Amino acid sequence: MIRRSLLSGFSVLIVAGILFSPDLVYAVEGFPALTIEKKGDTETFSLSIQILLLMTMLTLLPAAVLMMTSFTRIIIVLAILRQAIGLVQTPSSQTLVGLAFFLTFFIMGPVFNQIYDVAYQPYAEEKIDLETAVTKAGQPLRKFMLSQTRTNDIKTAEEIPFRILVPAFVTSELKTAFQIGFLLFIPFLIIDLVVASVLMSMGMMMLSPMIISLPFKIMLFVLVDGWNIIIGTLASSFIV
């Protein structure tokens, strides 16, 4: 099962990078890259355009994949949660990114497995060619993105290209993430207001309310099992 998930995740990373311009990737023409002369004989080595395009896309592949999965919503909600509690560096950014990354693999697991079954495995067994594999791999990912995209951000879902679907999906994810973040801010904001009012009534105006309210916000978050609630809510917020 672990090997299956890793292979499916690896396959979707490779496939997602060529979904935007598959026609260019399928080109097999080359151009001269190096010429060597040996005793009057000239030998020319050519660099395949296909390899060149793939290497170029690898630089943009991480950003493209992160924008086409649940990672965007998760990392924004976790960052807003840290800000709402009042903690600047705890948990660290590396911890939040790692948590968001593995939670993304958990949420996208069914999509990755479907891509593995319908695209990667038949292509590895040489039952279909690369073009067919890319087309089949894009269908589960397109279905996931369309299910998360708001109707206001996209007019029609029929044969919409990825260059339009991706921005619409990211816009919807940003809006949903900020809505969840707003709801997370409310209980912590109430604690800040109560602490500030108490300090004001006691005449302790020079004391920062954040110093007093921070332990109470941490205690509240721990008592209600906040991490379990946040992770469960994020996982259930995606319609797969």
Coordinates of C-alpha atoms in Angstrom, one line a residue:
M1 CA 0.0 0.0 0.0
I2 CA 2.9 2.4 0.8
R3 CA 4.6 1.6 -2.4
R4 CA 1.3 2.1 -4.3
S5 CA 0.8 5.5 -2.7
L6 CA 4.4 6.6 -3.4
L7 CA 4.2 5.5 -7.0
S8 CA 0.8 7.1 -7.5
G9 CA 2.1 10.3 -6.0
F10 CA 5.2 10.2 -8.2
S11 CA 3.2 9.6 -11.3
V12 CA 0.8 12.5 -10.6
L13 CA 3.8 14.8 -10.1
I14 CA 5.2 13.8 -13.5
V15 CA 1.9 13.9 -15.3
A16 CA 0.7 17.2 -13.8
G17 CA 3.8 19.0 -15.1
I18 CA 2.9 18.1 -18.7
L19 CA -0.8 18.6 -18.6
F20 CA -0.6 22.3 -19.6
S21 CA 1.3 21.7 -22.9
P22 CA 1.3 18.0 -23.8
D23 CA 1.7 18.7 -27.5
L24 CA 5.1 20.2 -26.8
V25 CA 6.2 17.3 -24.7
Y26 CA 5.4 14.8 -27.3
A27 CA 7.8 16.5 -29.8
V28 CA 10.8 14.3 -30.4
E29 CA 12.8 16.7 -32.7
G30 CA 16.3 17.6 -31.6
F31 CA 18.8 20.3 -32.3
P32 CA 22.6 20.2 -32.4
A33 CA 24.1 20.7 -29.0
L34 CA 27.7 19.7 -29.3
T35 CA 30.1 19.1 -32.3
I36 CA 33.4 17.1 -31.9
E37 CA 36.0 16.9 -34.7
K38 CA 38.3 13.8 -34.7
K39 CA 41.0 13.7 -37.5
G40 CA 38.8 15.4 -40.1
D41 CA 35.6 13.6 -39.0
T42 CA 32.8 15.6 -37.5
E43 CA 30.4 14.1 -35.0
T44 CA 27.4 16.1 -33.8
F45 CA 25.4 15.3 -30.7
S46 CA 21.8 16.5 -30.5
L47 CA 19.7 17.4 -27.5
S48 CA 16.1 16.2 -27.6
I49 CA 13.6 19.0 -27.3
Q50 CA 11.4 16.6 -25.2
I51 CA 14.1 16.3 -22.6
L52 CA 14.8 20.0 -22.6
L53 CA 11.1 20.8 -22.1
L54 CA 10.8 18.3 -19.3
M55 CA 13.8 19.6 -17.5
T56 CA 12.4 23.2 -17.8
M57 CA 9.0 22.1 -16.5
L58 CA 10.6 20.5 -13.4
T59 CA 11.4 24.0 -12.1
L60 CA 7.7 24.9 -12.2
L61 CA 6.4 21.5 -11.3
P62 CA 6.3 21.9 -7.4
A63 CA 4.3 25.2 -7.6
A64 CA 2.0 23.7 -10.2
V65 CA 1.3 20.6 -8.2
L66 CA 0.7 22.5 -5.0
M67 CA -1.7 24.8 -6.7
M68 CA -3.7 21.8 -8.1
T69 CA -4.1 19.9 -4.8
S70 CA -5.5 20.6 -1.3
F71 CA -2.2 22.0 -0.1
T72 CA -3.2 25.7 -0.6
R73 CA -6.2 25.6 1.7
I74 CA -4.5 23.6 4.4
I75 CA -1.3 25.7 4.7
I76 CA -3.3 29.0 4.8
V77 CA -5.7 27.7 7.5
L78 CA -2.7 26.5 9.6
A79 CA -0.9 29.8 9.2
I80 CA -4.1 31.8 10.2
L81 CA -4.5 29.5 13.2
R82 CA -1.0 30.2 14.4
Q83 CA -1.6 33.9 14.0
A84 CA -5.0 33.7 15.8
I85 CA -3.4 32.0 18.8
G86 CA -0.7 34.7 18.9
L87 CA 2.3 32.4 18.4
V88 CA 4.8 33.8 15.9
Q89 CA 7.2 30.9 15.5
T90 CA 5.5 28.0 17.1
P91 CA 4.8 25.7 15.5
S92 CA 7.6 26.5 13.0
S93 CA 6.9 27.1 9.4
Q94 CA 8.7 23.8 8.5
T95 CA 6.3 21.9 10.9
L96 CA 3.2 23.5 9.3
V97 CA 4.5 22.8 5.8
G98 CA 5.3 19.2 6.7
L99 CA 1.9 18.7 8.3
A100 CA 0.1 20.3 5.3
F101 CA 2.1 18.1 2.9
F102 CA 1.3 14.8 4.5
L103 CA -2.3 15.8 5.1
T104 CA -2.5 16.7 1.4
F105 CA -1.3 13.2 0.5
F106 CA -4.0 11.8 2.8
I107 CA -6.8 13.8 1.2
M108 CA -5.5 13.3 -2.4
G109 CA -4.9 9.6 -1.8
P110 CA -8.1 8.5 -3.7
V111 CA -7.2 10.8 -6.6
F112 CA -3.6 9.6 -6.7
N113 CA -4.7 5.9 -6.6
Q114 CA -7.1 6.5 -9.4
I115 CA -4.4 8.1 -11.5
Y116 CA -2.1 5.2 -10.8
D117 CA -4.8 2.6 -11.8
V118 CA -6.0 4.3 -15.0
A119 CA -2.8 6.0 -16.3
Y120 CA 0.5 5.0 -14.7
Q121 CA 0.1 1.3 -14.4
P122 CA -1.2 0.8 -18.0
Y123 CA 1.6 3.0 -19.3
A124 CA 4.2 1.1 -17.2
E125 CA 2.9 -2.2 -18.7
E126 CA 3.0 -0.6 -22.2
K127 CA -0.7 -1.0 -22.7
I128 CA -1.2 2.7 -23.6
D129 CA 1.1 5.4 -25.0
L130 CA 2.2 8.5 -23.2
E131 CA -0.4 10.8 -24.8
T132 CA -3.2 8.5 -23.7
A133 CA -1.7 8.2 -20.2
V134 CA -1.5 12.0 -19.8
T135 CA -5.1 12.3 -20.9
K136 CA -6.4 9.7 -18.5
A137 CA -4.3 11.1 -15.7
G138 CA -5.8 14.5 -16.1
Q139 CA -9.4 13.3 -15.7
P140 CA -9.4 12.4 -12.0
L141 CA -7.4 15.6 -11.2
R142 CA -9.9 17.7 -13.2
K143 CA -12.8 16.1 -11.4
F144 CA -11.3 16.9 -8.0
M145 CA -10.6 20.5 -8.9
L146 CA -14.0 21.0 -10.4
S147 CA -15.7 19.6 -7.3
Q148 CA -13.8 22.2 -5.2
T149 CA -14.3 25.2 -7.5
R150 CA -17.2 27.6 -6.8
T151 CA -19.6 28.3 -9.6
N152 CA -19.0 32.0 -9.4
D153 CA -15.3 31.4 -10.2
I154 CA -15.9 29.4 -13.3
K155 CA -18.7 29.7 -15.8
T156 CA -18.7 26.3 -17.5
A157 CA -17.1 23.0 -16.7
E158 CA -17.4 21.5 -20.1
E159 CA -14.0 21.0 -21.8
I160 CA -12.4 23.8 -19.8
P161 CA -8.6 23.9 -20.2
F162 CA -6.3 23.6 -17.2
R163 CA -4.9 27.1 -17.8
I164 CA -8.4 28.4 -16.8
L165 CA -9.4 25.7 -14.3
V166 CA -6.2 26.1 -12.2
P167 CA -6.7 29.9 -11.4
A168 CA -10.4 29.3 -10.7
F169 CA -9.6 26.5 -8.4
V170 CA -6.9 28.5 -6.5
T171 CA -9.3 31.5 -6.2
S172 CA -11.9 29.2 -4.6
E173 CA -9.4 27.6 -2.3
L174 CA -8.2 31.0 -1.1
K175 CA -11.8 32.2 -0.4
T176 CA -12.6 29.0 1.5
A177 CA -9.4 29.1 3.5
F178 CA -10.0 32.7 4.6
Q179 CA -13.6 31.8 5.6
I180 CA -12.3 29.0 7.8
G181 CA -9.7 31.3 9.2
F182 CA -12.3 33.9 10.1
L183 CA -14.2 31.3 12.1
L184 CA -11.0 30.3 13.8
F185 CA -10.2 33.8 14.8
I186 CA -13.6 34.4 16.6
P187 CA -13.0 32.4 19.9
F188 CA -9.4 33.7 20.3
L189 CA -10.6 37.3 19.6
I190 CA -13.2 37.0 22.3
I191 CA -10.5 35.9 24.8
D192 CA -8.4 38.9 23.8
L193 CA -11.4 41.3 24.3
V194 CA -12.2 39.8 27.7
V195 CA -8.6 40.1 28.9
A196 CA -8.3 43.6 27.6
S197 CA -11.5 44.7 29.3
V198 CA -10.4 43.1 32.6
L199 CA -7.0 44.8 32.5
M200 CA -8.7 48.1 31.6
S201 CA -11.1 47.9 34.5
M202 CA -8.1 47.2 36.9
G203 CA -6.2 50.2 35.6
M204 CA -3.4 48.0 34.2
M205 CA -3.4 49.8 30.8
M206 CA 0.4 49.5 30.5
L207 CA 0.3 45.7 30.5
S208 CA -0.1 44.1 27.1
P209 CA -3.2 42.0 26.9
M210 CA -1.4 39.6 24.6
I211 CA 0.9 38.5 27.4
I212 CA -2.0 37.6 29.6
S213 CA -4.4 36.1 27.0
L214 CA -1.8 33.9 25.3
P215 CA -1.7 31.2 28.1
F216 CA -5.6 31.2 28.1
K217 CA -5.8 30.7 24.4
I218 CA -3.3 27.9 24.4
M219 CA -5.1 26.2 27.3
L220 CA -8.4 26.6 25.5
F221 CA -7.0 25.1 22.3
V222 CA -5.5 22.1 24.2
L223 CA -8.6 21.5 26.2
V224 CA -10.9 21.3 23.2
D225 CA -8.4 19.1 21.4
G226 CA -7.9 21.8 18.8
W227 CA -5.4 20.0 16.5
N228 CA -7.7 17.0 16.1
I229 CA -10.7 19.3 15.3
I230 CA -8.8 21.4 12.8
I231 CA -7.3 18.5 10.9
G232 CA -10.6 16.6 10.9
T233 CA -12.4 19.7 9.7
L234 CA -9.9 20.3 6.9
A235 CA -10.0 16.7 5.8
S236 CA -13.8 16.6 5.7
S237 CA -14.1 20.0 4.0
F238 CA -12.9 18.5 0.7
I239 CA -15.5 16.8 -1.5
V240 CA -13.8 14.0 -3.4

